[in-house]
PDB file of C-alpha atoms and ligand atoms in Angstrom:
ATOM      1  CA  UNK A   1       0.000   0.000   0.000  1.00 42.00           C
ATOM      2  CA  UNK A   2       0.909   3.538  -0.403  1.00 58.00           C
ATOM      3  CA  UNK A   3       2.848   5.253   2.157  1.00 63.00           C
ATOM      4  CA  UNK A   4       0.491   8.339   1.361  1.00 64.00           C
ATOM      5  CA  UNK A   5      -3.004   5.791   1.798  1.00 63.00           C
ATOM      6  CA  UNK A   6      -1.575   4.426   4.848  1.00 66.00           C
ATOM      7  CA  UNK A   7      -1.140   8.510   6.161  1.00 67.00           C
ATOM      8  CA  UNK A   8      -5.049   8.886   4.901  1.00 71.00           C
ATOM      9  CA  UNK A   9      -3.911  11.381   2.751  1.00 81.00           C
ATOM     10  CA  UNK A  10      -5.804  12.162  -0.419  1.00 89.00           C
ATOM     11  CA  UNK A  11      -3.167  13.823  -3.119  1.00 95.00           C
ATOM     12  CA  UNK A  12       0.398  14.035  -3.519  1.00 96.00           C
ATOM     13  CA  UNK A  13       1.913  17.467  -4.081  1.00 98.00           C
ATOM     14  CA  UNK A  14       5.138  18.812  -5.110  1.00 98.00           C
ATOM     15  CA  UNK A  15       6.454  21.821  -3.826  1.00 98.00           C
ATOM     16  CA  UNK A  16       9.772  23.943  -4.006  1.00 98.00           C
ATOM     17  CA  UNK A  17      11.325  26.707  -5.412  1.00 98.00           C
ATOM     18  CA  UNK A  18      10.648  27.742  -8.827  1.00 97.00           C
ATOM     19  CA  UNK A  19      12.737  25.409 -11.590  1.00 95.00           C
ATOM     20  CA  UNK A  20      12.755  22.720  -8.967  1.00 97.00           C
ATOM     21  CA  UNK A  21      10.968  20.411 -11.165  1.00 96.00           C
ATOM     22  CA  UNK A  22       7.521  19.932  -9.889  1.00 98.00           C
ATOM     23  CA  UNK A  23       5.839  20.122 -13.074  1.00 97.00           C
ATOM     24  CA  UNK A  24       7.597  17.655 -15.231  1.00 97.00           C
ATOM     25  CA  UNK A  25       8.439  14.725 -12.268  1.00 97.00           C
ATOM     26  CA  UNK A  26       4.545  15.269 -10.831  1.00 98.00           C
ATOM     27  CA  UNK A  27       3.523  14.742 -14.626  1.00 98.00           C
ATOM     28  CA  UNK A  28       5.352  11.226 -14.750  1.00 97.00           C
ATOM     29  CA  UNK A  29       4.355  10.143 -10.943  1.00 96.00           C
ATOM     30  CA  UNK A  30       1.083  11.175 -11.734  1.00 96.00           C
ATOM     31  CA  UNK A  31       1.349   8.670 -15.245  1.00 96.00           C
ATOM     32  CA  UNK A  32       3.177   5.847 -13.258  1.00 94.00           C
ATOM     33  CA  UNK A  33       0.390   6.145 -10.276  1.00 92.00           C
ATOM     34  CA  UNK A  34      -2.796   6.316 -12.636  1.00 93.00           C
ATOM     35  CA  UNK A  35      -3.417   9.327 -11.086  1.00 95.00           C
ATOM     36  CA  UNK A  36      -4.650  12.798 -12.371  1.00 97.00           C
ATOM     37  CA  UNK A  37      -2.210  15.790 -12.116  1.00 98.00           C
ATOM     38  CA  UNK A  38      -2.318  19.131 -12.031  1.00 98.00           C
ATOM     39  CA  UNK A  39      -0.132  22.354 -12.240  1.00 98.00           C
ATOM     40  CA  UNK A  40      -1.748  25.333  -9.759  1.00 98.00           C
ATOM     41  CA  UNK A  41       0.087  27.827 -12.033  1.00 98.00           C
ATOM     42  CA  UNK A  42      -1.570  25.992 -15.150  1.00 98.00           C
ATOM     43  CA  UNK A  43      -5.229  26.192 -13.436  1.00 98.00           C
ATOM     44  CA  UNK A  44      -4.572  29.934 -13.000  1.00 98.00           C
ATOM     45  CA  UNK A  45      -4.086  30.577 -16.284  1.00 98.00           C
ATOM     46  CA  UNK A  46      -6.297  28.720 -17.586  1.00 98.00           C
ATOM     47  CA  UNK A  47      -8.879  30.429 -15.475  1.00 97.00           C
ATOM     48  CA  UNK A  48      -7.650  33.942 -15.860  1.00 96.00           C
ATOM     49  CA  UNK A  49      -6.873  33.479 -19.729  1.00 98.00           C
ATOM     50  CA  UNK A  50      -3.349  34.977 -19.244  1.00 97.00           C
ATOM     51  CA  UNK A  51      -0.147  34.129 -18.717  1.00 97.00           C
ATOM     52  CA  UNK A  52       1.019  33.993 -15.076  1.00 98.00           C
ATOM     53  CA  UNK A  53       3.817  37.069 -16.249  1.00 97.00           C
ATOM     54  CA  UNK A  54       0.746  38.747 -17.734  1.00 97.00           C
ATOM     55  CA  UNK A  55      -1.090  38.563 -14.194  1.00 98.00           C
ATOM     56  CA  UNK A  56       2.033  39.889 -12.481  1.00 97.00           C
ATOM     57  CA  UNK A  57       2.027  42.942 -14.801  1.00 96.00           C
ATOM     58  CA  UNK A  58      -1.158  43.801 -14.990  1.00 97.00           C
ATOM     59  CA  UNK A  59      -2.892  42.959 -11.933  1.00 96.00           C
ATOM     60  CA  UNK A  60       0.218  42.670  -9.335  1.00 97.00           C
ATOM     61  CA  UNK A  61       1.144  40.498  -7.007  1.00 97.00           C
ATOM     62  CA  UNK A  62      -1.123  40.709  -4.434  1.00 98.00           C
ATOM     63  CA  UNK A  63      -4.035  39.790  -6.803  1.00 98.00           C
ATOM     64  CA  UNK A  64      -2.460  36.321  -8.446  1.00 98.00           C
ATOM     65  CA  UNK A  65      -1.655  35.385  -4.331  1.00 98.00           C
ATOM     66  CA  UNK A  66      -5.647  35.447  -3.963  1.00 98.00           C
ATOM     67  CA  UNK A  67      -5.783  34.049  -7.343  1.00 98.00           C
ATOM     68  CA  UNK A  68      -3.308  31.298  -5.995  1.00 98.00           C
ATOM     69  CA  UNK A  69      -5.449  30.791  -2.649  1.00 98.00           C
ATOM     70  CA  UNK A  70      -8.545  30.004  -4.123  1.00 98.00           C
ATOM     71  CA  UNK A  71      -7.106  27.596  -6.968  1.00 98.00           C
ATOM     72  CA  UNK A  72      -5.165  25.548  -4.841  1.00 98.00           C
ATOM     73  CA  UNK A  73      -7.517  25.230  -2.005  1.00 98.00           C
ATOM     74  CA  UNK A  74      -9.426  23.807  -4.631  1.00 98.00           C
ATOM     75  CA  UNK A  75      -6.885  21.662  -5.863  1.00 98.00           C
ATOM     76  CA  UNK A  76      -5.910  20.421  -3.014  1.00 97.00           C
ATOM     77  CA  UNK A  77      -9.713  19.022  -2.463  1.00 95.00           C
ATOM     78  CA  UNK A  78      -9.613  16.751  -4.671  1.00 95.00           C
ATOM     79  CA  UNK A  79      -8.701  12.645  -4.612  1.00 93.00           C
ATOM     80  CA  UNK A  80      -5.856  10.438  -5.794  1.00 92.00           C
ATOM     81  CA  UNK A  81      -4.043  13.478  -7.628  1.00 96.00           C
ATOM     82  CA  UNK A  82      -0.631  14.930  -7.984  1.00 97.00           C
ATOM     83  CA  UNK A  83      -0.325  18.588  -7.853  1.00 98.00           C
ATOM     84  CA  UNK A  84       2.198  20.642  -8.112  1.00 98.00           C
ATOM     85  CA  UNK A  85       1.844  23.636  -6.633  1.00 98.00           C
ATOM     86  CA  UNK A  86       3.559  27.434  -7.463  1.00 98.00           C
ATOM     87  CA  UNK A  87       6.494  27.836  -5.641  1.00 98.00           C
ATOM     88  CA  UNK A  88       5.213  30.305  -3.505  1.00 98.00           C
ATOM     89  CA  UNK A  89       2.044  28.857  -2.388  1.00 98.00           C
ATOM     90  CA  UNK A  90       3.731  27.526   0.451  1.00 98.00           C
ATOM     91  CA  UNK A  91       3.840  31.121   2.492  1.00 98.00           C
ATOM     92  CA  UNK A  92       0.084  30.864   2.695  1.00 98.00           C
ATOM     93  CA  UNK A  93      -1.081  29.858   6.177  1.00 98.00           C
ATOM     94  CA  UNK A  94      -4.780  28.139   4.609  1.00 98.00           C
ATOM     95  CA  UNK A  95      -3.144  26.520   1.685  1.00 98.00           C
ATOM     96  CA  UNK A  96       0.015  24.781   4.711  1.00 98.00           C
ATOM     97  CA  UNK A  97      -3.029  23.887   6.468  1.00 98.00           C
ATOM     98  CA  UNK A  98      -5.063  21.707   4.036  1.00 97.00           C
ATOM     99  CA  UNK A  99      -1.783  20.534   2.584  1.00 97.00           C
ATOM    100  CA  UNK A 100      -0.744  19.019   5.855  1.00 95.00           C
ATOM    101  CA  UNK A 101      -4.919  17.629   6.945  1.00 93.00           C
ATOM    102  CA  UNK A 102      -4.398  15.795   3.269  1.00 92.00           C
ATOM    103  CA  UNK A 103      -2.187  15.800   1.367  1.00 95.00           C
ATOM    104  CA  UNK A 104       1.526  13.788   1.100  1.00 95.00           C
ATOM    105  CA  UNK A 105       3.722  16.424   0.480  1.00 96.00           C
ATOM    106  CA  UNK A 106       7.144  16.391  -1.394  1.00 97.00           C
ATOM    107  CA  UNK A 107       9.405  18.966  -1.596  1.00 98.00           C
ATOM    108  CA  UNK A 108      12.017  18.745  -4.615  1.00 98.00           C
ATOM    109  CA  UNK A 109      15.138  20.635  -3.057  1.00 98.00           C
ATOM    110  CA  UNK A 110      17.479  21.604  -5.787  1.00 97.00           C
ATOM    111  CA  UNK A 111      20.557  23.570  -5.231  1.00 97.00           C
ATOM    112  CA  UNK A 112      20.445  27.776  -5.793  1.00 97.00           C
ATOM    113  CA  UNK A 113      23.305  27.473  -8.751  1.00 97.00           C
ATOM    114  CA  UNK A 114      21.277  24.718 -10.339  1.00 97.00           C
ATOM    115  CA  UNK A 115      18.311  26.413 -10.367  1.00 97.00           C
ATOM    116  CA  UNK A 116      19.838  29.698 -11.587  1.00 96.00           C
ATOM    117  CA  UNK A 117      21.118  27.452 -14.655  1.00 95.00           C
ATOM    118  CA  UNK A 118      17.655  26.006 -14.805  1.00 94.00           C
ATOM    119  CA  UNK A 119      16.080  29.792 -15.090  1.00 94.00           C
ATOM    120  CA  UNK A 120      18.802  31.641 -17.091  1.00 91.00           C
ATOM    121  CA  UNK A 121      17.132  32.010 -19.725  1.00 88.00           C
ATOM    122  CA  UNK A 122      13.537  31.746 -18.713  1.00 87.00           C
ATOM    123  CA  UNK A 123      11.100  34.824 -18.763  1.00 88.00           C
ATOM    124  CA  UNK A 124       7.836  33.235 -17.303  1.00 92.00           C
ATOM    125  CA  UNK A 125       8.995  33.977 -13.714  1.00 94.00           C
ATOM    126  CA  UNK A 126       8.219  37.692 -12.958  1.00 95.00           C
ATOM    127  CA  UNK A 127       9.725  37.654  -9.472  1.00 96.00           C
ATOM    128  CA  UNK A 128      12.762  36.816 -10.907  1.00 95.00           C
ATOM    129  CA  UNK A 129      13.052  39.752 -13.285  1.00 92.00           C
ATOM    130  CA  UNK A 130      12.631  42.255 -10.663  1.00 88.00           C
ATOM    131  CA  UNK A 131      16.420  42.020  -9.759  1.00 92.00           C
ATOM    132  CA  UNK A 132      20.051  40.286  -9.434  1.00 95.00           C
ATOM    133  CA  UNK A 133      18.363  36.353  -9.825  1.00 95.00           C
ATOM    134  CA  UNK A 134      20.473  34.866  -7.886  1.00 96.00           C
ATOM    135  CA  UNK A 135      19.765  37.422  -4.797  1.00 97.00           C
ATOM    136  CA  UNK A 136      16.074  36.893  -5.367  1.00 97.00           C
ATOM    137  CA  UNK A 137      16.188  32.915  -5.207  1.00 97.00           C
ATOM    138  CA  UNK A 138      18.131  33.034  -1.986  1.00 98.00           C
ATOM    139  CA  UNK A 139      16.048  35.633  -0.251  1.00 97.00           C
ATOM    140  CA  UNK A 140      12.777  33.642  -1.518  1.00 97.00           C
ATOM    141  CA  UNK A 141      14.154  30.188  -0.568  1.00 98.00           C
ATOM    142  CA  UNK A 142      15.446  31.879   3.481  1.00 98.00           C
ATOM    143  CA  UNK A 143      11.855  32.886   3.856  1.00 97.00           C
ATOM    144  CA  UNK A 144      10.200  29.905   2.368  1.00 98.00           C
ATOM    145  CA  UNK A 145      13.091  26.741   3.679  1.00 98.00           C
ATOM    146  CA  UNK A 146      11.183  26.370   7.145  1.00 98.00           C
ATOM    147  CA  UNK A 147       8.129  25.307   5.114  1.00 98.00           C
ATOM    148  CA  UNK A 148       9.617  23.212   2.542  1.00 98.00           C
ATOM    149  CA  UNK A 149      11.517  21.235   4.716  1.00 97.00           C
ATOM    150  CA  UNK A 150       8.627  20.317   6.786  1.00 97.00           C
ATOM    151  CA  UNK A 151       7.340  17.968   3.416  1.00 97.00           C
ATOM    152  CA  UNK A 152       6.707  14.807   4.023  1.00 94.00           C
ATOM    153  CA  UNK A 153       9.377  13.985   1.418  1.00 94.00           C
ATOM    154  CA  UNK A 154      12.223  15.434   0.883  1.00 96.00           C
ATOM    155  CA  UNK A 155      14.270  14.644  -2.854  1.00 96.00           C
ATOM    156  CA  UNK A 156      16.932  16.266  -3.881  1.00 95.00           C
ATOM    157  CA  UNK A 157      16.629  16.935  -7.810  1.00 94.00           C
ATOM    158  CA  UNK A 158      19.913  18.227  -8.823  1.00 94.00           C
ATOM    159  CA  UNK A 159      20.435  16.081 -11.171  1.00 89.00           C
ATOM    160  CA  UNK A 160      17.982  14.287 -13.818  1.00 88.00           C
ATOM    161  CA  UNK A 161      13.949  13.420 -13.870  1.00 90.00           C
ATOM    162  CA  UNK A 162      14.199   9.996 -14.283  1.00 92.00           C
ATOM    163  CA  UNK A 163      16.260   9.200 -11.151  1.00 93.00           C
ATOM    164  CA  UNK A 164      14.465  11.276  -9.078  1.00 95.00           C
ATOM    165  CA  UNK A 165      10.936   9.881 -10.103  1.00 96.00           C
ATOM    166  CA  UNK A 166      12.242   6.473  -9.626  1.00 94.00           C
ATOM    167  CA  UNK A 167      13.345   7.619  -5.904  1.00 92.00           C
ATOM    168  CA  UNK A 168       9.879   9.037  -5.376  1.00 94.00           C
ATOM    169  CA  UNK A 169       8.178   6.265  -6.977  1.00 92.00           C
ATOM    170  CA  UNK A 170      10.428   4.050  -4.445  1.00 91.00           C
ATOM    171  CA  UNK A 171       9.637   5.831  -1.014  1.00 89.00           C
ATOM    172  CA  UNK A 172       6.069   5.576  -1.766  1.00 86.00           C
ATOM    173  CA  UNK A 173       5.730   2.221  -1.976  1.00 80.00           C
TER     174      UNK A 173
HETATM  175  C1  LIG B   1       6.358  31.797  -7.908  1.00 77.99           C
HETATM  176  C2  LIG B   1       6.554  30.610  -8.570  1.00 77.99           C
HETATM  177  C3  LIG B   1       5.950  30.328  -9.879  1.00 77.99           C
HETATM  178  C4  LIG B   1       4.678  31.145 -10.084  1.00 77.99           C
HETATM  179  C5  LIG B   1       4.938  32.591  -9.844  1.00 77.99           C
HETATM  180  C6  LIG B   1       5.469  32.871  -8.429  1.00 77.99           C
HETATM  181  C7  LIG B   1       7.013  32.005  -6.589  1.00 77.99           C
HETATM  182  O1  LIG B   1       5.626  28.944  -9.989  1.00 77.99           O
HETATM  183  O2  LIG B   1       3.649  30.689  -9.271  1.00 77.99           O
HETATM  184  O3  LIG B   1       5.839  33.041 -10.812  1.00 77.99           O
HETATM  185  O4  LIG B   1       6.605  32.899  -5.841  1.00 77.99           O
HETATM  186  O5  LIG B   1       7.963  31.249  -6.278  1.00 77.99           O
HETATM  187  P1  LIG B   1       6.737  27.760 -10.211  1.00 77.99           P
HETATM  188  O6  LIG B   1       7.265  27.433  -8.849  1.00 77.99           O
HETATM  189  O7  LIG B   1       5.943  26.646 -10.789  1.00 77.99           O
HETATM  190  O8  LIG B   1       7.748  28.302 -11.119  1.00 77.99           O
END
C-alpha cells in the first residue's frame, strides 16, 4: 500500500522553489500512479486566460496570491491526484493547512546554482526579473526553507527526472 493511503492522505503534491521540477516529475508520478495531475500555475491561467507574467504585470502580485489561494484550495480538495503547486504557495497559512490535513507532500530541493542554470534564460517567472536572480532565489528560498523542509518527502533533484521519479516512486511504496 501507499505510504500516502496508509497517512489517509488524499493527493500528492510537489512543492519547491521555482525550476525545482515539480511540473515535469509530478507529470510522470502522476502517469506511473494512474493518477490525475495538475499544475496550480496551469489552473490559474487557464482560469484567468493569461499568462502567469501577464497577471504579475497587470494585476500585481497581491491579486495572483488570492488568485493562488482560491485555486489551490481547490486543488488540493480533490482525490488520488498529484499537484504541483507554485512555488510560492507555500507562504500561505490556509493553503500549509489543508496541505498538511491531506495531502503527502514532497518537496524537490534543488541547489540555488542549479536552479539559476535552470532559469537563465527563462522569462515566465516575474519575481525573478525584478532584480540580481540569484539574490532573489536566496532571499525567496530563506523565507520559504522552514516550510519546505517540513514535506513529508524530501528529494533532492539536482540532477535528472528519471532518477528522481524512480526515488519518489520508491519511497512511496
Ligand atoms: C512563484 C513561482 C511560480 C509562479 C509565480 C510565483 C514564486 O511557480 O507561481 O511566478 O513565488 O515562487 P513555479 O514554482 O511553478 O515556477
Amino acid at each position: 500500500m501507499l505510504n500516502f493511503k496508509k497517512l489517509r492522505k488524499k493527493n500528492i503534491v510537489l512543492i519547491g522553489l521555482m525550476g525545482s521540477g515539480k511540473s515535469a516529475v509530478g507529470r510522470e508520478i502522476a502517469k506511473s500512479l494512474n493518477f490525475d495531475f495538475y499544475d496550480s500555475d496551469a489552473e490559474i491561467e487557464k482560469r484567468i486566460g493569461k499568462s502567469i507574467k501577464q497577471i504579475f504585470q497587470t494585476k500585481g502580485e497581491e491579486f495572483f496570491r488570492l488568485l493562488e489561494e482560491e485555486i489551490c484550495l481547490e486543488l488540493l480538495e480533490n482525490k488520488n491526484c498529484v499537484i504541483a503547486l507554485g512555488g510560492g504557495s507555500i507562504i500561505n497559512k490556509r493553503i500549509r493547512s489543508l496541505i498538511n490535513l491531506n495531502s503527502f507532500s514532497i518537496y524537490l530541493k534543488v541547489d540555488i546554482e542549479v536552479l539559476l542554470n535552470r532559469l537563465r534564460n527563462s522569462n515566465k517567472r516575474p519575481l525573478l526579473s525584478l532584480g540580481n536572480k540569484k539574490i532573489i532565489l536566496e532571499d525567496i528560498y530563506n523565507q520559504r526553507k522552514n516550510y519546505y523542509k517540513k514535506a513529508n518527502l524530501i528529494i533532492v533533484n539536482n540532477t535528472s527526472k528519471e532518477s528522481v521519479v524512480k526515488n519518489i516512486i520508491k519511497e512511496l511504496s
